[in-house]
Coordinates of C-alpha atoms in Angstrom, one line a residue:
Chain A
M1 CA -10.3 -0.8 -2.2
P2 CA -7.6 -3.3 -3.1
A3 CA -7.5 -4.4 -6.7
V4 CA -7.4 -8.1 -5.9
G5 CA -9.0 -9.4 -2.8
R6 CA -12.0 -11.2 -1.6
T7 CA -15.0 -10.5 0.5
Y8 CA -14.8 -12.3 3.9
W9 CA -18.1 -13.4 5.5
L10 CA -18.0 -13.7 9.2
T11 CA -20.9 -15.9 10.1
E12 CA -19.9 -16.8 13.6
P13 CA -19.2 -14.6 16.6
C14 CA -15.5 -13.7 16.3
R15 CA -12.7 -11.4 17.4
I16 CA -10.7 -9.4 14.9
R17 CA -7.2 -8.7 15.9
R18 CA -4.0 -7.4 14.3
E19 CA -1.0 -9.6 14.1
D20 CA 2.2 -9.0 12.2
D21 CA 0.6 -6.2 10.1
S22 CA -2.1 -8.6 9.1
L23 CA -5.4 -9.9 10.4
R24 CA -6.1 -12.7 12.9
I25 CA -9.6 -13.9 13.4
E26 CA -10.4 -15.8 16.5
R27 CA -13.5 -17.9 16.8
P28 CA -14.8 -19.4 20.0
D29 CA -14.3 -23.1 19.1
N30 CA -11.4 -23.2 16.5
T31 CA -7.8 -22.2 16.2
P32 CA -7.4 -18.6 15.0
V33 CA -7.5 -18.0 11.3
R34 CA -4.9 -15.7 9.8
I35 CA -5.9 -13.7 6.8
P36 CA -3.4 -11.8 4.7
I37 CA -4.6 -8.2 4.7
T38 CA -3.8 -7.8 1.1
D39 CA -6.4 -10.4 0.2
V40 CA -9.3 -8.6 1.9
R41 CA -11.6 -6.4 -0.1
D42 CA -14.2 -6.1 2.6
L43 CA -15.6 -7.9 5.7
I44 CA -19.2 -8.6 6.3
A45 CA -20.1 -9.5 9.9
F46 CA -23.3 -11.5 10.4
D47 CA -22.8 -12.0 14.0
H48 CA -21.1 -10.3 17.0
V49 CA -17.6 -9.0 16.3
D50 CA -15.1 -7.7 18.7
I51 CA -12.6 -5.4 17.2
N52 CA -10.0 -3.0 18.5
T53 CA -8.2 0.2 17.4
S54 CA -5.1 -1.5 16.0
A55 CA -7.2 -3.8 13.9
L56 CA -9.3 -0.9 12.7
S57 CA -6.2 1.1 11.8
I58 CA -4.8 -1.7 9.7
L59 CA -8.2 -2.1 7.9
S60 CA -8.2 1.6 7.2
R61 CA -4.6 1.6 6.0
N62 CA -5.5 -1.1 3.5
G63 CA -8.8 0.4 2.4
V64 CA -10.9 -2.4 3.8
S65 CA -14.5 -1.6 4.9
L66 CA -16.4 -3.6 7.5
H67 CA -20.2 -4.0 7.3
V68 CA -22.1 -5.0 10.4
L69 CA -25.5 -6.7 10.2
D70 CA -27.8 -6.9 13.2
H71 CA -29.7 -9.9 14.4
Y72 CA -32.6 -9.4 12.0
G73 CA -30.4 -8.7 9.0
N74 CA -30.7 -4.9 9.0
H75 CA -27.6 -3.0 8.1
A76 CA -26.4 -1.8 11.5
G77 CA -23.6 0.2 10.2
H78 CA -20.2 0.1 8.6
F79 CA -16.7 1.1 9.2
A80 CA -15.3 3.0 6.3
P81 CA -11.6 3.8 5.8
T82 CA -10.7 7.5 5.5
D83 CA -11.5 8.7 2.0
A84 CA -8.8 8.1 -0.5
M85 CA -10.9 8.4 -3.6
S86 CA -12.3 11.9 -3.1
S87 CA -12.5 14.2 -6.1
G88 CA -13.9 17.7 -6.0
P89 CA -15.2 18.0 -9.5
V90 CA -17.1 14.7 -9.4
L91 CA -18.7 15.5 -6.1
R92 CA -19.7 19.1 -7.1
R93 CA -21.3 17.8 -10.2
Q94 CA -23.1 15.1 -8.3
V95 CA -24.6 17.7 -6.0
E96 CA -25.6 19.8 -9.0
L97 CA -27.3 16.9 -10.8
T98 CA -29.2 15.6 -7.8
A99 CA -30.5 19.2 -7.1
D100 CA -32.2 19.2 -10.5
P101 CA -35.8 18.0 -10.0
D102 CA -36.4 17.0 -13.6
L103 CA -33.3 14.9 -13.7
R104 CA -34.1 13.4 -10.4
A105 CA -37.6 12.4 -11.5
T106 CA -36.2 11.0 -14.8
I107 CA -33.6 8.8 -13.1
G108 CA -36.0 7.8 -10.3
R109 CA -38.5 6.6 -12.9
A110 CA -35.8 4.8 -14.8
L111 CA -34.6 3.1 -11.6
I112 CA -38.1 2.0 -10.6
L113 CA -38.9 0.7 -14.1
A114 CA -35.6 -1.2 -14.2
A115 CA -36.3 -2.7 -10.8
G116 CA -39.8 -3.7 -12.0
E117 CA -38.6 -5.3 -15.2
N118 CA -35.8 -7.1 -13.3
L119 CA -38.3 -8.5 -10.9
R120 CA -40.4 -9.7 -13.8
W121 CA -37.2 -11.2 -15.2
S122 CA -36.2 -13.0 -12.1
L123 CA -39.6 -14.4 -11.3
D124 CA -39.9 -15.5 -14.9
T125 CA -43.7 -15.7 -15.0
D126 CA -46.3 -13.9 -17.1
H127 CA -48.6 -13.4 -14.1
L128 CA -46.7 -10.2 -13.5
D129 CA -47.1 -8.8 -17.0
P130 CA -50.4 -6.9 -16.3
A131 CA -48.9 -5.2 -13.3
L132 CA -45.7 -4.3 -15.2
A133 CA -47.9 -2.8 -18.0
T134 CA -49.7 -0.7 -15.5
L135 CA -46.4 0.5 -14.1
R136 CA -45.1 1.3 -17.5
A137 CA -48.3 3.3 -18.3
K138 CA -48.5 5.2 -15.1
L139 CA -44.8 6.0 -14.5
P140 CA -44.3 8.7 -17.2
S141 CA -47.1 10.9 -15.6
C142 CA -45.4 10.8 -12.1
D143 CA -43.2 13.8 -11.4
E144 CA -43.1 13.7 -7.7
R145 CA -40.9 11.3 -5.8
D146 CA -43.9 10.2 -3.6
A147 CA -45.9 9.4 -6.7
I148 CA -43.1 7.3 -8.2
M149 CA -42.6 5.5 -4.9
A150 CA -46.3 4.8 -4.6
Q151 CA -46.3 3.2 -8.1
E152 CA -43.4 1.1 -7.0
G153 CA -45.2 0.1 -3.8
N154 CA -48.2 -1.1 -5.8
Y155 CA -46.1 -3.1 -8.2
R156 CA -44.0 -4.6 -5.5
R157 CA -47.0 -5.8 -3.6
T158 CA -48.2 -7.7 -6.7
G159 CA -44.7 -9.0 -7.2
W160 CA -44.5 -10.5 -3.8
A161 CA -48.0 -12.0 -4.1
V162 CA -46.8 -13.7 -7.3
L163 CA -43.6 -14.8 -5.7
D164 CA -45.7 -16.4 -2.9
T165 CA -47.3 -18.7 -5.5
Q166 CA -43.9 -20.1 -6.4
L167 CA -42.9 -20.9 -2.8
P168 CA -43.7 -23.7 -0.3
P169 CA -46.2 -22.6 2.3
W170 CA -43.7 -22.2 5.2
L171 CA -41.5 -19.8 3.1
R172 CA -44.3 -17.6 1.9
L173 CA -44.1 -13.9 2.6
N174 CA -47.8 -13.2 3.1
G175 CA -47.1 -9.5 2.7
R176 CA -43.7 -7.9 3.1
T177 CA -42.8 -7.0 6.7
R178 CA -39.6 -5.5 8.0
R179 CA -38.1 -4.4 11.3
P180 CA -38.4 -7.1 12.4
P181 CA -39.4 -9.5 9.6
T182 CA -42.4 -11.6 10.8
N183 CA -41.7 -14.9 8.9
A184 CA -38.9 -17.0 7.3
G185 CA -39.4 -15.6 3.8
N186 CA -39.3 -12.0 4.9
A187 CA -36.2 -12.7 7.0
F188 CA -34.4 -14.1 4.0
I189 CA -35.4 -11.2 1.8
S190 CA -34.3 -8.7 4.5
Y191 CA -30.9 -10.3 4.8
L192 CA -30.3 -10.4 1.0
N193 CA -31.4 -6.8 0.5
T194 CA -29.0 -5.7 3.2
L195 CA -26.2 -7.7 1.5
V196 CA -27.0 -6.0 -1.8
Y197 CA -27.0 -2.7 -0.1
A198 CA -23.6 -3.4 1.5
R199 CA -22.1 -4.5 -1.9
V200 CA -23.4 -1.3 -3.6
L201 CA -21.9 0.8 -0.8
T202 CA -18.5 -0.9 -1.2
A203 CA -18.7 -0.3 -4.9
I204 CA -19.6 3.4 -4.4
R205 CA -16.8 3.8 -1.9
S206 CA -14.3 2.8 -4.7
T207 CA -15.5 5.8 -6.8
P208 CA -15.3 9.5 -5.8
L209 CA -19.1 9.6 -5.5
H210 CA -20.7 10.5 -2.2
P211 CA -23.0 7.6 -1.1
A212 CA -25.5 9.9 0.7
I213 CA -26.4 12.1 -2.3
G214 CA -28.9 10.2 -4.2
F215 CA -31.6 10.7 -6.8
L216 CA -34.7 8.7 -5.9
H217 CA -34.6 8.2 -2.1
A218 CA -33.3 11.8 -1.8
D219 CA -35.6 13.1 1.0
T220 CA -37.1 10.0 2.6
D221 CA -34.2 8.5 4.3
R222 CA -32.3 11.2 6.1
R223 CA -29.9 9.0 7.8
R224 CA -29.0 6.5 5.2
N225 CA -26.8 6.4 2.1
T226 CA -29.4 7.3 -0.4
L227 CA -27.3 6.8 -3.5
A228 CA -26.5 3.3 -2.3
L229 CA -30.2 2.7 -1.8
D230 CA -30.9 4.0 -5.3
L231 CA -28.4 1.8 -7.0
A232 CA -29.3 -1.2 -5.0
E233 CA -32.9 -1.0 -6.3
P234 CA -32.3 -2.7 -9.7
F235 CA -30.1 -5.4 -8.2
K236 CA -32.4 -6.5 -5.4
P237 CA -34.6 -8.7 -7.6
L238 CA -31.5 -10.3 -9.1
F239 CA -30.3 -11.5 -5.7
A240 CA -33.1 -11.5 -3.1
E241 CA -36.2 -12.7 -5.0
R242 CA -34.3 -14.9 -7.4
L243 CA -32.2 -16.6 -4.7
L244 CA -35.3 -17.2 -2.5
K245 CA -37.1 -18.7 -5.4
R246 CA -34.1 -20.9 -6.4
A247 CA -33.3 -22.0 -2.8
A248 CA -37.0 -23.0 -2.3
S249 CA -37.2 -25.0 -5.5
Q250 CA -33.9 -26.8 -4.9
K251 CA -35.1 -27.4 -1.3
H252 CA -31.9 -25.9 -0.1
L253 CA -33.4 -24.1 2.9
K254 CA -35.0 -25.9 5.8
P255 CA -37.3 -24.5 8.6
S256 CA -34.3 -25.2 11.0
D257 CA -32.3 -22.5 9.1
F258 CA -34.6 -19.9 10.7
E259 CA -35.3 -18.9 14.3
T260 CA -39.0 -18.2 14.2
E261 CA -40.9 -16.7 17.1
V262 CA -44.3 -15.3 17.2
G263 CA -44.3 -12.2 15.0
R264 CA -40.6 -12.2 14.3
A265 CA -38.0 -14.3 12.5
S266 CA -34.3 -14.3 11.7
L267 CA -31.8 -16.6 10.3
S268 CA -30.1 -19.2 12.6
K269 CA -26.4 -19.7 12.7
N270 CA -26.5 -22.4 10.1
G271 CA -28.9 -20.4 8.0
R272 CA -26.5 -17.4 8.0
K273 CA -23.7 -19.6 6.7
K274 CA -26.0 -20.9 4.0
V275 CA -27.0 -17.4 2.9
A276 CA -23.4 -16.3 2.9
V277 CA -22.5 -19.3 0.6
L278 CA -25.4 -18.6 -1.7
M279 CA -24.6 -14.9 -2.0
R280 CA -20.9 -15.5 -2.5
E281 CA -21.5 -18.0 -5.3
E282 CA -24.0 -15.7 -6.9
L283 CA -21.6 -12.8 -6.8
D284 CA -18.9 -14.9 -8.4
T285 CA -21.2 -15.9 -11.3
T286 CA -19.9 -14.4 -14.6
V287 CA -21.7 -13.3 -17.7
Y288 CA -20.4 -12.1 -21.0
H289 CA -20.5 -8.3 -21.2
R290 CA -21.2 -7.2 -24.8
T291 CA -19.6 -3.8 -24.6
L292 CA -16.6 -4.7 -22.6
K293 CA -16.2 -7.9 -24.7
R294 CA -15.2 -10.0 -21.7
K295 CA -16.8 -11.9 -18.8
V296 CA -17.8 -9.9 -15.8
S297 CA -19.0 -11.2 -12.4
Y298 CA -22.2 -10.0 -10.8
E299 CA -20.0 -8.3 -8.2
E300 CA -18.4 -6.3 -11.0
L301 CA -21.8 -5.4 -12.5
I302 CA -22.5 -3.5 -9.3
H303 CA -19.2 -1.7 -9.6
L304 CA -20.0 -0.9 -13.3
E305 CA -23.3 0.6 -12.1
A306 CA -21.4 3.0 -9.8
L307 CA -19.1 4.0 -12.7
K308 CA -22.2 4.8 -14.8
I309 CA -23.1 7.5 -12.3
V310 CA -19.5 8.8 -12.4
R311 CA -19.8 9.1 -16.2
L312 CA -23.2 10.8 -15.8
C313 CA -21.4 13.4 -13.6
L314 CA -18.3 13.9 -15.7
E315 CA -19.4 13.3 -19.3
D316 CA -23.2 13.8 -19.1
K317 CA -23.7 10.3 -20.5
P318 CA -27.4 9.5 -19.7
Y319 CA -27.7 6.9 -17.0
K320 CA -29.4 3.7 -18.0
P321 CA -30.0 1.4 -15.0
F322 CA -28.9 -2.2 -15.0
R323 CA -31.0 -4.8 -16.8
P324 CA -30.0 -8.4 -17.2
W325 CA -29.4 -9.1 -20.9
W326 CA -28.8 -12.8 -20.7
Chain B
M1 CA -1.4 -14.1 -10.3
Y2 CA -1.6 -17.3 -8.2
V3 CA 1.4 -17.9 -6.1
I4 CA 2.6 -21.0 -4.3
L5 CA 5.6 -20.4 -2.1
V6 CA 7.7 -22.8 -0.1
Y7 CA 10.7 -21.9 2.1
D8 CA 13.5 -23.8 3.8
T9 CA 15.3 -21.4 6.0
A10 CA 17.5 -21.5 9.1
V11 CA 15.5 -21.8 12.4
E12 CA 16.4 -18.3 13.6
R13 CA 15.0 -16.7 10.5
N14 CA 11.9 -18.8 10.2
P15 CA 9.6 -16.4 12.2
K16 CA 10.6 -13.4 10.1
V17 CA 9.9 -15.2 6.8
L18 CA 6.6 -16.5 8.3
K19 CA 5.5 -13.0 9.2
A20 CA 6.4 -11.6 5.8
C21 CA 4.4 -14.3 4.1
R22 CA 1.4 -14.0 6.4
K23 CA 0.8 -10.5 5.2
Y24 CA 0.4 -11.5 1.6
L25 CA -0.5 -15.2 1.4
H26 CA -2.6 -17.8 3.0
W27 CA -0.9 -20.4 5.2
T28 CA -1.4 -23.9 3.9
Q29 CA 1.2 -25.9 5.7
R30 CA 4.3 -25.4 7.7
S31 CA 6.7 -23.4 5.4
H32 CA 4.1 -23.5 2.6
F33 CA 1.9 -20.6 1.5
Q34 CA -0.4 -19.9 -1.4
G35 CA -2.7 -17.1 -2.6
E36 CA -3.6 -14.6 -5.3
L37 CA -1.5 -11.5 -5.6
S38 CA -1.1 -8.6 -8.0
T39 CA 2.2 -8.2 -9.7
A40 CA 3.2 -5.3 -7.4
Q41 CA 2.3 -7.2 -4.3
Y42 CA 4.3 -10.2 -5.6
R43 CA 7.3 -7.9 -6.1
A44 CA 6.9 -6.4 -2.7
L45 CA 6.8 -9.8 -1.1
M46 CA 9.8 -11.0 -2.9
A47 CA 11.8 -7.9 -2.0
T48 CA 10.9 -8.3 1.7
L49 CA 11.9 -12.0 1.6
N50 CA 15.1 -11.3 -0.2
A51 CA 16.1 -8.8 2.4
T52 CA 15.3 -11.2 5.2
I53 CA 17.1 -14.4 4.2
D54 CA 20.7 -15.3 4.1
P55 CA 21.4 -16.2 0.5
E56 CA 24.3 -18.5 1.5
H57 CA 22.1 -20.8 3.5
D58 CA 18.4 -20.3 2.9
S59 CA 16.2 -21.3 0.0
I60 CA 12.8 -20.0 -1.1
V61 CA 10.9 -21.2 -4.1
A62 CA 7.8 -19.5 -5.5
Y63 CA 5.7 -20.9 -8.3
T64 CA 3.4 -18.6 -10.1
T65 CA 0.5 -19.2 -12.5
R66 CA -2.2 -17.0 -14.0
S67 CA -5.0 -18.5 -11.9
P68 CA -5.7 -21.1 -9.3
E69 CA -7.7 -23.1 -11.9
S70 CA -4.5 -24.0 -13.7
V71 CA -3.2 -25.9 -10.7
Q72 CA -4.5 -29.3 -9.9
S73 CA -3.8 -30.3 -6.4
T74 CA -4.6 -33.3 -4.2
T75 CA -4.5 -33.3 -0.4
L76 CA -3.9 -36.5 1.6
G77 CA -4.5 -36.5 5.3
Q78 CA -5.2 -33.3 7.2
N79 CA -6.2 -30.1 5.5
L80 CA -4.3 -27.6 7.6
G81 CA -5.1 -24.4 5.7
G82 CA -7.8 -22.0 6.7
P83 CA -11.6 -22.4 6.0
G84 CA -11.6 -20.0 3.0
D85 CA -13.6 -16.8 3.0
I86 CA -16.7 -17.9 4.9
L87 CA -15.8 -18.0 8.6

């Protein structure tokens, strides 16, 4: 991953080509946009992309990953450059740690509790306090992964119901649905969750950690990068629920930003652009970090989270999931 | 660092300079580029350009500042540069 560089959001159908050892992006209506390859950290494609081998090879040579989202905002897959960050000792230790059931349960509980508290923080309402108290009381007695996930499910359901009370009727979730999301609110949450997942994956890729060896989601998702799912957990409320709430209260979203059919919904072309702008601005927001004694962006917070796992592996420093302190 | 680079080179060398710049910086106008670079990237770009031009005839000027916020700029007429990072 390049040290400097930006995330490029491709919200329209486009063609990615290589030109002069750099990138050229062709869009159907406009003149081609040339992007200096050294300025690209990763690419996120919301719409159809057409890419060829020579473009992929230059992405790979510069350590740029490409995330592809499908029509409903699911993470369809990503192109990752050949591993340049691999480190045997870290990986061996990661495997050892994730095989220990006690540690897995401890970290799983910590992640769920952090996600719960972050949801309470981002919704900023005391309607959620009783549910959070129940979660706090019940979690310590859960040792199995399924039991932990069940507690999380209960809490999340309450959380979404509370979120519904803060939204205009047309954006309400009315119960979380996925694959495909059934209404506008669900489509928005799906997109944002996928974007968080993609950001976490990029962050993990810049460390020697293996994204598929996780703690909490260890056995459920056989085909996905479970460590990325784990680390995305505490960040989801910070982006998905909070941005939905904010966009609704600022009347930033309109029904025309969504393509709603019976039983399924997705973002329209304009909506995708809006979501990309929202997420980009949010990732660029900075807060003062008390230990580092400098400002860090939300984007960097995700990277710091991955580094915490590296420290857990190398120095046995206990892992404390992210919580907003501001 | 934030770099603003302008070049005035002989016609036959223009394409080479253009290609070298495109790899590191965003095109803003004909013979005018800008963008954020690391120190190493800046040095690499300068070395490439230095090898490309004819020092007797051509001229390249690069302005560097710590961040784009420290540069106030005004555009009159057309904005020829790219659309930024949301395409």
